[in-house]
Amino acid sequence: MPDIGYYSFSIEPEKLLKIGYVLHRSEANSSMMPTYQRLIKKSRLTAVRKFINEEHGYFPNSIIISIDSKKPLQFDRSEKQVPNAVADLGILHLPQQYRSAFIIDGQHRLYGYSDSPYAMTNSIPVVAFENLDQTEQVRLFMDINENQKSVSKKLRNVLNADMLWDSPKEAERRDALRLKIA
């Protein structure tokens, strides 16, 4: 990204949960203004956890964070690199301290892994910036949430009908037929 370096990596959710923090818009965080995250919705968290646990689901899109480090992050560059690539391969060492990773986007996806048997066995993609000030975090949060467009219900129904049409489960094939009729 122009003018902003970042890290892209995968991590077990449990490890990120231990160092992650969400700047919720609440009185508890009023001294840390500007804050930007909406409070976690219990119903959304329950649905995400059910998706992960019961359907063995995963989310291929990245959690966005800002790593708050007192000293520069340690990045051990790998000896093997892709020639002429714009990225470096290596190992990033994260601070082992609670509230060192501010969750900018993906709080429900991340917290859906809390109390999940998959918290240590799954891996989630992360895009991490280093020491973004809170104003920049707010801007990034707004860019993400204002410029994304959700898939319409009509398109979801068409895609589900196509996807479930040849399902080995009779109930899913029946759902597909209902969706096609509708």
Coordinates of C-alpha atoms in Angstrom, one line a residue:
M1 CA 0.0 0.0 0.0
P2 CA 1.4 3.4 -0.8
D3 CA 3.2 5.1 2.0
I4 CA 2.1 2.6 4.6
G5 CA 4.0 -0.6 5.4
Y6 CA 2.1 -3.5 6.8
Y7 CA 2.5 -7.2 7.7
S8 CA 0.3 -10.0 6.4
F9 CA 0.3 -13.3 8.3
S10 CA -1.8 -16.1 9.7
I11 CA -2.2 -16.8 13.4
E12 CA -4.1 -19.0 15.7
P13 CA -7.2 -17.0 17.0
E14 CA -6.3 -17.8 20.7
K15 CA -3.0 -16.1 20.4
L16 CA -4.5 -13.0 18.9
L17 CA -7.3 -13.0 21.5
K18 CA -4.6 -12.8 24.2
I19 CA -3.1 -9.6 22.9
G20 CA -6.1 -8.1 21.1
Y21 CA -8.2 -5.2 22.3
V22 CA -11.2 -3.5 20.8
L23 CA -11.7 0.3 21.1
H24 CA -15.4 0.2 21.8
R25 CA -17.4 3.4 21.8
S26 CA -18.3 3.2 25.5
E27 CA -17.9 5.1 28.7
A28 CA -15.2 2.6 29.8
N29 CA -13.0 3.8 26.9
S30 CA -13.9 7.5 27.1
S31 CA -10.4 8.4 28.2
M32 CA -9.0 6.8 25.0
M33 CA -11.0 8.9 22.5
P34 CA -11.3 8.7 19.6
T35 CA -12.8 5.3 19.8
Y36 CA -14.7 3.7 16.9
Q37 CA -15.9 0.1 17.3
R38 CA -19.5 -0.7 17.9
L39 CA -20.2 -2.9 20.9
I40 CA -20.2 -6.6 20.1
K41 CA -23.7 -7.9 19.3
K42 CA -24.3 -11.1 21.3
S43 CA -26.6 -12.5 18.5
R44 CA -23.9 -11.9 15.9
L45 CA -21.2 -13.4 18.1
T46 CA -23.4 -16.5 18.7
A47 CA -24.1 -16.9 15.0
V48 CA -20.3 -16.6 14.2
R49 CA -19.4 -19.1 16.9
K50 CA -22.1 -21.6 15.7
F51 CA -20.7 -21.2 12.1
I52 CA -17.2 -22.0 13.4
N53 CA -18.0 -24.8 15.8
E54 CA -21.0 -26.6 14.2
E55 CA -20.2 -26.1 10.5
H56 CA -16.4 -26.1 10.9
G57 CA -16.5 -22.8 9.1
Y58 CA -13.7 -20.3 8.6
F59 CA -13.4 -16.8 7.2
P60 CA -10.8 -16.3 4.5
N61 CA -10.8 -12.5 4.8
S62 CA -8.3 -10.8 7.1
I63 CA -8.7 -9.4 10.5
I64 CA -7.3 -5.8 10.4
I65 CA -5.2 -4.7 13.4
S66 CA -2.8 -2.1 14.6
I67 CA 0.1 -3.4 16.7
D68 CA 1.0 -1.0 19.4
S69 CA 4.7 -1.5 20.1
K70 CA 7.0 0.4 22.3
K71 CA 10.0 -0.6 20.2
P72 CA 10.2 -1.6 16.6
L73 CA 8.7 -5.0 15.9
Q74 CA 11.2 -7.8 15.3
F75 CA 10.9 -9.3 11.8
D76 CA 13.3 -12.1 10.9
R77 CA 13.6 -12.1 7.1
S78 CA 13.8 -15.5 5.6
E79 CA 16.8 -16.5 3.5
K80 CA 14.5 -17.7 0.8
Q81 CA 12.8 -14.8 -1.0
V82 CA 10.8 -14.5 -4.2
P83 CA 13.0 -12.6 -6.7
N84 CA 11.7 -9.1 -7.6
A85 CA 8.8 -9.4 -5.2
V86 CA 7.4 -6.4 -3.4
A87 CA 7.0 -8.4 -0.2
D88 CA 9.6 -10.0 2.2
L89 CA 9.0 -13.4 3.7
G90 CA 9.9 -14.1 7.3
I91 CA 8.7 -14.4 10.8
L92 CA 7.1 -11.5 12.7
H93 CA 7.5 -11.5 16.5
L94 CA 4.4 -10.0 18.1
P95 CA 4.4 -8.3 21.5
Q96 CA 3.3 -10.7 24.2
Q97 CA 1.2 -8.2 26.1
Y98 CA -2.6 -7.7 26.4
R99 CA -3.8 -4.7 24.5
S100 CA -0.9 -4.6 22.1
A101 CA -3.1 -5.3 19.1
F102 CA -6.0 -3.0 18.4
I103 CA -8.7 -4.8 16.4
I104 CA -9.8 -2.4 13.7
D105 CA -12.0 -4.8 11.7
G106 CA -13.1 -8.4 12.4
Q107 CA -14.0 -8.3 16.1
H108 CA -16.9 -10.7 15.7
R109 CA -14.9 -13.1 13.6
L110 CA -12.1 -13.1 16.1
Y111 CA -14.2 -13.2 19.3
G112 CA -16.3 -16.0 17.6
Y113 CA -13.3 -18.2 18.4
S114 CA -13.4 -17.6 22.1
D115 CA -14.5 -20.8 23.9
S116 CA -14.2 -22.6 20.6
P117 CA -12.3 -25.9 20.3
Y118 CA -10.9 -24.5 17.0
A119 CA -9.2 -21.5 18.7
M120 CA -5.8 -23.2 18.7
T121 CA -6.2 -25.4 15.6
N122 CA -7.5 -22.9 13.1
S123 CA -5.4 -20.2 11.6
I124 CA -6.9 -16.8 10.6
P125 CA -5.4 -14.3 8.2
V126 CA -4.3 -10.9 9.6
V127 CA -3.2 -7.6 8.1
A128 CA -1.3 -5.7 10.7
F129 CA -0.1 -2.1 10.7
E130 CA 2.4 -0.8 13.3
N131 CA 1.6 2.0 15.7
L132 CA -1.3 3.6 13.8
D133 CA -2.5 6.5 15.8
Q134 CA -6.2 6.4 16.8
T135 CA -7.3 8.9 14.2
E136 CA -5.8 6.8 11.5
Q137 CA -7.4 3.7 13.0
V138 CA -10.8 5.5 12.9
R139 CA -10.2 6.5 9.2
L140 CA -9.3 3.0 8.3
F141 CA -12.4 1.6 10.1
M142 CA -14.6 4.1 8.3
D143 CA -13.0 3.3 4.9
I144 CA -13.6 -0.4 5.4
N145 CA -17.2 0.0 6.7
E146 CA -18.4 2.7 4.4
N147 CA -17.0 1.3 1.2
Q148 CA -18.0 -2.3 1.5
K149 CA -21.2 -3.4 0.0
S150 CA -23.0 -6.5 1.3
V151 CA -24.4 -9.1 -1.1
S152 CA -28.1 -8.6 -1.7
K153 CA -30.5 -11.1 -0.3
K154 CA -31.7 -11.9 -3.9
L155 CA -28.1 -12.8 -5.0
R156 CA -27.6 -14.8 -1.8
N157 CA -30.7 -16.8 -2.5
V158 CA -29.7 -17.5 -6.2
L159 CA -26.2 -18.5 -5.1
N160 CA -27.5 -20.8 -2.3
A161 CA -30.0 -22.4 -4.8
D162 CA -27.1 -23.2 -7.2
M163 CA -24.8 -24.4 -4.4
L164 CA -27.3 -26.6 -2.7
W165 CA -28.9 -28.0 -5.9
D166 CA -26.7 -31.2 -6.0
S167 CA -26.3 -31.5 -2.2
P168 CA -26.1 -35.0 -0.8
K169 CA -28.5 -33.9 1.9
E170 CA -32.2 -34.1 0.9
A171 CA -33.2 -31.1 3.1
E172 CA -30.6 -28.9 1.4
R173 CA -31.8 -30.0 -2.1
R174 CA -35.4 -29.2 -1.0
D175 CA -34.2 -25.7 0.2
A176 CA -32.5 -25.2 -3.2
L177 CA -35.8 -26.1 -5.0
R178 CA -37.7 -23.6 -2.8
L179 CA -35.2 -20.9 -3.5
K180 CA -35.3 -21.5 -7.3
I181 CA -39.1 -21.4 -7.2
A182 CA -39.1 -18.2 -5.2

